[in-house]
Structure formats: structure tokens, C-alpha cells
Amino acid sequence: MTQSTITKGFIAAGLMNTIGLLIFSKGFTNDVIPQTDPAVMSHFGLLMIMVWGLAYIAISKTYMNVKSLIGVFVLEKLAYVIAYLVWFSNNSLEKVYDQDLLAGIFYTLYGLNDFTFMIFFAYVFFKITPSRETPAH
């Protein structure tokens, strides 16, 4: 991946966490999302997801200088993937769709979205890791 593509990837991740969240939550007026998973998707939880999105955008052009932070992003996305799998194994998407279409779409996509960006962040993390060359004897 080129630097330009990686920059766009960080921006895409940020937009999904900010603009995407605003759309699915109907500007924080969609109570189905926080009621469906109050431990992870409370109104405060949704706000913090947006803050993470702003962090992705903030480093989009300087990501190569903050490798450790990208590692944190990988762990953050892993936590959301695990939370999604736990939620998904104990809940019904159909019940969410019955309450609200956008909330249903949100719960259908958020695990896959976070998994995709977790892989992207991991790729970038390892890409900017300096290669260790074996010293010549």
C-alpha cells in the first residue's frame, strides 16, 4: 500500500467512526442502539467511538511517526470485535431490525467494520516496523 492509500485508510476509519455513527445513531437520538448493548454502546460509548475516529483522522498524514499508537488502535479494534462476537452470540439481529432499521444495519456491520480496520491497522503497524537485517559475518 502506498502512503496515500494508507492515509485514506485512516481517514475512512475515522469517517466510519464519526459520520457513520452519527447517521446510524440519528445524531444520538436513536435509543435502540444504546438499549441493545448498554455496556458498550451507551450514549457515552458512542461519543468515545467518535473520539477514536477523530484520533484516526488526526494521525492520517503522520501515522509513520506514531507506531505505538497504531498498535493501540489494533488493540482497541480487537476489543470491539470481541465485544461484538459476545453480543452477537447472545442476541438476535432480527429483534434489533424489528425495532429500528438503522440500528439493525449498525449491529449487522459494526463487527465486520471493526475487524476490517483492525486488520488495516495491524498491516500498517507491521509495515512501518523497521526490518531487522542480519549482520554480516
Short mmCIF file of N, CA and C in Angstrom, two decimals, residues 39-112:
data_model
loop_
_atom_site.label_atom_id
_atom_site.label_comp_id
_atom_site.label_asym_id
_atom_site.label_seq_id
_atom_site.Cartn_x
_atom_site.Cartn_y
_atom_site.Cartn_z
N ALA A 39 -23.78 -1.80 27.71
CA ALA A 39 -22.42 -1.87 28.26
C ALA A 39 -21.40 -1.27 27.29
N VAL A 40 -21.60 -1.44 26.00
CA VAL A 40 -20.63 -0.98 25.00
C VAL A 40 -21.12 0.23 24.23
N MET A 41 -22.40 0.27 23.91
CA MET A 41 -22.94 1.29 23.01
C MET A 41 -23.83 2.32 23.70
N SER A 42 -23.52 2.63 24.95
CA SER A 42 -24.26 3.70 25.63
C SER A 42 -24.02 5.01 24.86
N HIS A 43 -24.75 6.04 25.19
CA HIS A 43 -24.51 7.33 24.52
C HIS A 43 -23.06 7.78 24.75
N PHE A 44 -22.55 7.57 25.95
CA PHE A 44 -21.15 7.91 26.22
C PHE A 44 -20.22 7.02 25.39
N GLY A 45 -20.53 5.74 25.31
CA GLY A 45 -19.74 4.82 24.49
C GLY A 45 -19.71 5.24 23.04
N LEU A 46 -20.85 5.68 22.51
CA LEU A 46 -20.92 6.16 21.13
C LEU A 46 -20.07 7.42 20.94
N LEU A 47 -20.12 8.30 21.92
CA LEU A 47 -19.29 9.51 21.86
C LEU A 47 -17.80 9.15 21.84
N MET A 48 -17.41 8.17 22.66
CA MET A 48 -16.00 7.76 22.69
C MET A 48 -15.57 7.09 21.38
N ILE A 49 -16.49 6.39 20.73
CA ILE A 49 -16.19 5.83 19.41
C ILE A 49 -15.87 6.95 18.44
N MET A 50 -16.62 8.05 18.54
CA MET A 50 -16.36 9.19 17.68
C MET A 50 -14.99 9.81 18.00
N VAL A 51 -14.62 9.85 19.27
CA VAL A 51 -13.30 10.38 19.64
C VAL A 51 -12.20 9.52 19.03
N TRP A 52 -12.35 8.19 19.09
CA TRP A 52 -11.38 7.31 18.42
C TRP A 52 -11.30 7.66 16.94
N GLY A 53 -12.44 7.88 16.31
CA GLY A 53 -12.45 8.24 14.89
C GLY A 53 -11.68 9.51 14.61
N LEU A 54 -11.82 10.48 15.48
CA LEU A 54 -11.06 11.73 15.32
C LEU A 54 -9.57 11.48 15.48
N ALA A 55 -9.20 10.56 16.36
CA ALA A 55 -7.78 10.21 16.52
C ALA A 55 -7.23 9.59 15.24
N TYR A 56 -8.01 8.72 14.59
CA TYR A 56 -7.56 8.12 13.33
C TYR A 56 -7.29 9.20 12.29
N ILE A 57 -8.22 10.13 12.19
CA ILE A 57 -8.07 11.22 11.21
C ILE A 57 -6.88 12.10 11.57
N ALA A 58 -6.70 12.37 12.86
CA ALA A 58 -5.63 13.26 13.31
C ALA A 58 -4.24 12.77 12.92
N ILE A 59 -4.06 11.45 12.87
CA ILE A 59 -2.72 10.93 12.54
C ILE A 59 -2.61 10.44 11.10
N SER A 60 -3.63 10.68 10.31
CA SER A 60 -3.68 10.10 8.97
C SER A 60 -2.48 10.46 8.09
N LYS A 61 -1.90 11.62 8.32
CA LYS A 61 -0.75 12.04 7.50
C LYS A 61 0.58 11.85 8.21
N THR A 62 0.54 11.53 9.50
CA THR A 62 1.79 11.38 10.27
C THR A 62 1.87 10.02 10.94
N TYR A 63 1.08 9.08 10.46
CA TYR A 63 0.99 7.75 11.09
C TYR A 63 2.35 7.08 11.25
N MET A 64 3.27 7.34 10.33
CA MET A 64 4.57 6.66 10.37
C MET A 64 5.40 7.08 11.58
N ASN A 65 4.99 8.16 12.25
CA ASN A 65 5.71 8.65 13.43
C ASN A 65 5.11 8.18 14.75
N VAL A 66 4.00 7.46 14.69
CA VAL A 66 3.30 7.07 15.92
C VAL A 66 2.95 5.57 15.90
N LYS A 67 3.96 4.76 15.66
CA LYS A 67 3.76 3.31 15.55
C LYS A 67 3.07 2.75 16.79
N SER A 68 3.48 3.17 17.96
CA SER A 68 2.87 2.65 19.20
C SER A 68 1.38 2.96 19.26
N LEU A 69 1.00 4.13 18.82
CA LEU A 69 -0.42 4.50 18.82
C LEU A 69 -1.21 3.61 17.86
N ILE A 70 -0.61 3.27 16.74
CA ILE A 70 -1.28 2.37 15.80
C ILE A 70 -1.47 1.00 16.45
N GLY A 71 -0.50 0.56 17.23
CA GLY A 71 -0.65 -0.68 17.99
C GLY A 71 -1.82 -0.60 18.96
N VAL A 72 -2.01 0.55 19.57
CA VAL A 72 -3.16 0.77 20.45
C VAL A 72 -4.46 0.67 19.65
N PHE A 73 -4.47 1.23 18.43
CA PHE A 73 -5.65 1.14 17.58
C PHE A 73 -5.99 -0.33 17.28
N VAL A 74 -4.98 -1.15 17.05
CA VAL A 74 -5.21 -2.57 16.80
C VAL A 74 -5.90 -3.20 18.01
N LEU A 75 -5.39 -2.92 19.20
CA LEU A 75 -5.98 -3.47 20.42
C LEU A 75 -7.39 -2.95 20.65
N GLU A 76 -7.60 -1.68 20.37
CA GLU A 76 -8.93 -1.08 20.53
C GLU A 76 -9.93 -1.77 19.61
N LYS A 77 -9.55 -1.97 18.36
CA LYS A 77 -10.45 -2.64 17.41
C LYS A 77 -10.67 -4.10 17.83
N LEU A 78 -9.64 -4.77 18.32
CA LEU A 78 -9.78 -6.14 18.81
C LEU A 78 -10.82 -6.20 19.93
N ALA A 79 -10.77 -5.24 20.84
CA ALA A 79 -11.73 -5.20 21.95
C ALA A 79 -13.16 -5.08 21.42
N TYR A 80 -13.37 -4.25 20.41
CA TYR A 80 -14.70 -4.10 19.83
C TYR A 80 -15.13 -5.34 19.06
N VAL A 81 -14.20 -6.00 18.40
CA VAL A 81 -14.53 -7.24 17.69
C VAL A 81 -14.97 -8.30 18.71
N ILE A 82 -14.24 -8.42 19.79
CA ILE A 82 -14.61 -9.39 20.83
C ILE A 82 -15.97 -9.03 21.44
N ALA A 83 -16.17 -7.75 21.74
CA ALA A 83 -17.46 -7.31 22.29
C ALA A 83 -18.60 -7.65 21.33
N TYR A 84 -18.35 -7.45 20.03
CA TYR A 84 -19.37 -7.76 19.03
C TYR A 84 -19.67 -9.26 19.00
N LEU A 85 -18.63 -10.09 19.02
CA LEU A 85 -18.84 -11.53 18.98
C LEU A 85 -19.62 -12.01 20.21
N VAL A 86 -19.31 -11.44 21.37
CA VAL A 86 -20.05 -11.80 22.59
C VAL A 86 -21.51 -11.37 22.44
N TRP A 87 -21.72 -10.12 21.98
CA TRP A 87 -23.09 -9.63 21.79
C TRP A 87 -23.83 -10.51 20.78
N PHE A 88 -23.20 -10.76 19.64
CA PHE A 88 -23.82 -11.50 18.54
C PHE A 88 -24.19 -12.92 18.97
N SER A 89 -23.36 -13.53 19.82
CA SER A 89 -23.64 -14.90 20.24
C SER A 89 -24.80 -14.99 21.24
N ASN A 90 -25.18 -13.85 21.82
CA ASN A 90 -26.24 -13.85 22.84
C ASN A 90 -27.47 -13.06 22.45
N ASN A 91 -27.51 -12.53 21.23
CA ASN A 91 -28.62 -11.65 20.85
C ASN A 91 -29.09 -11.96 19.44
N SER A 92 -30.21 -11.34 19.07
CA SER A 92 -30.81 -11.57 17.76
C SER A 92 -30.82 -10.27 16.95
N LEU A 93 -30.22 -10.33 15.78
CA LEU A 93 -30.28 -9.17 14.89
C LEU A 93 -31.72 -8.88 14.47
N GLU A 94 -32.50 -9.93 14.31
CA GLU A 94 -33.90 -9.75 13.89
C GLU A 94 -34.66 -8.86 14.87
N LYS A 95 -34.42 -9.06 16.15
CA LYS A 95 -35.11 -8.23 17.16
C LYS A 95 -34.70 -6.76 17.02
N VAL A 96 -33.43 -6.52 16.70
CA VAL A 96 -32.97 -5.14 16.52
C VAL A 96 -33.62 -4.54 15.28
N TYR A 97 -33.63 -5.28 14.18
CA TYR A 97 -34.28 -4.80 12.95
C TYR A 97 -35.76 -4.52 13.18
N ASP A 98 -36.42 -5.32 14.00
CA ASP A 98 -37.84 -5.10 14.29
C ASP A 98 -38.06 -3.76 14.99
N GLN A 99 -37.07 -3.31 15.74
CA GLN A 99 -37.19 -2.05 16.47
C GLN A 99 -36.79 -0.84 15.62
N ASP A 100 -35.73 -1.01 14.82
CA ASP A 100 -35.24 0.13 14.04
C ASP A 100 -34.31 -0.37 12.93
N LEU A 101 -34.57 0.03 11.71
CA LEU A 101 -33.78 -0.41 10.56
C LEU A 101 -32.32 0.03 10.67
N LEU A 102 -32.07 1.31 10.99
CA LEU A 102 -30.68 1.78 11.07
C LEU A 102 -29.91 1.11 12.20
N ALA A 103 -30.57 0.86 13.31
CA ALA A 103 -29.90 0.14 14.41
C ALA A 103 -29.58 -1.28 13.97
N GLY A 104 -30.49 -1.92 13.24
CA GLY A 104 -30.23 -3.25 12.73
C GLY A 104 -29.05 -3.28 11.79
N ILE A 105 -28.99 -2.31 10.89
CA ILE A 105 -27.85 -2.23 9.97
C ILE A 105 -26.56 -1.98 10.76
N PHE A 106 -26.63 -1.09 11.74
CA PHE A 106 -25.47 -0.81 12.59
C PHE A 106 -24.94 -2.10 13.22
N TYR A 107 -25.82 -2.88 13.86
CA TYR A 107 -25.38 -4.10 14.54
C TYR A 107 -24.99 -5.20 13.55
N THR A 108 -25.46 -5.10 12.33
CA THR A 108 -25.02 -6.05 11.30
C THR A 108 -23.59 -5.75 10.87
N LEU A 109 -23.26 -4.47 10.78
CA LEU A 109 -21.99 -4.07 10.19
C LEU A 109 -20.85 -3.80 11.18
N TYR A 110 -21.16 -3.44 12.40
CA TYR A 110 -20.08 -2.91 13.23
C TYR A 110 -18.97 -3.91 13.52
N GLY A 111 -19.28 -5.17 13.71
CA GLY A 111 -18.24 -6.16 13.95
C GLY A 111 -17.32 -6.34 12.75
N LEU A 112 -17.92 -6.43 11.57
CA LEU A 112 -17.13 -6.58 10.34
C LEU A 112 -16.30 -5.32 10.08
#
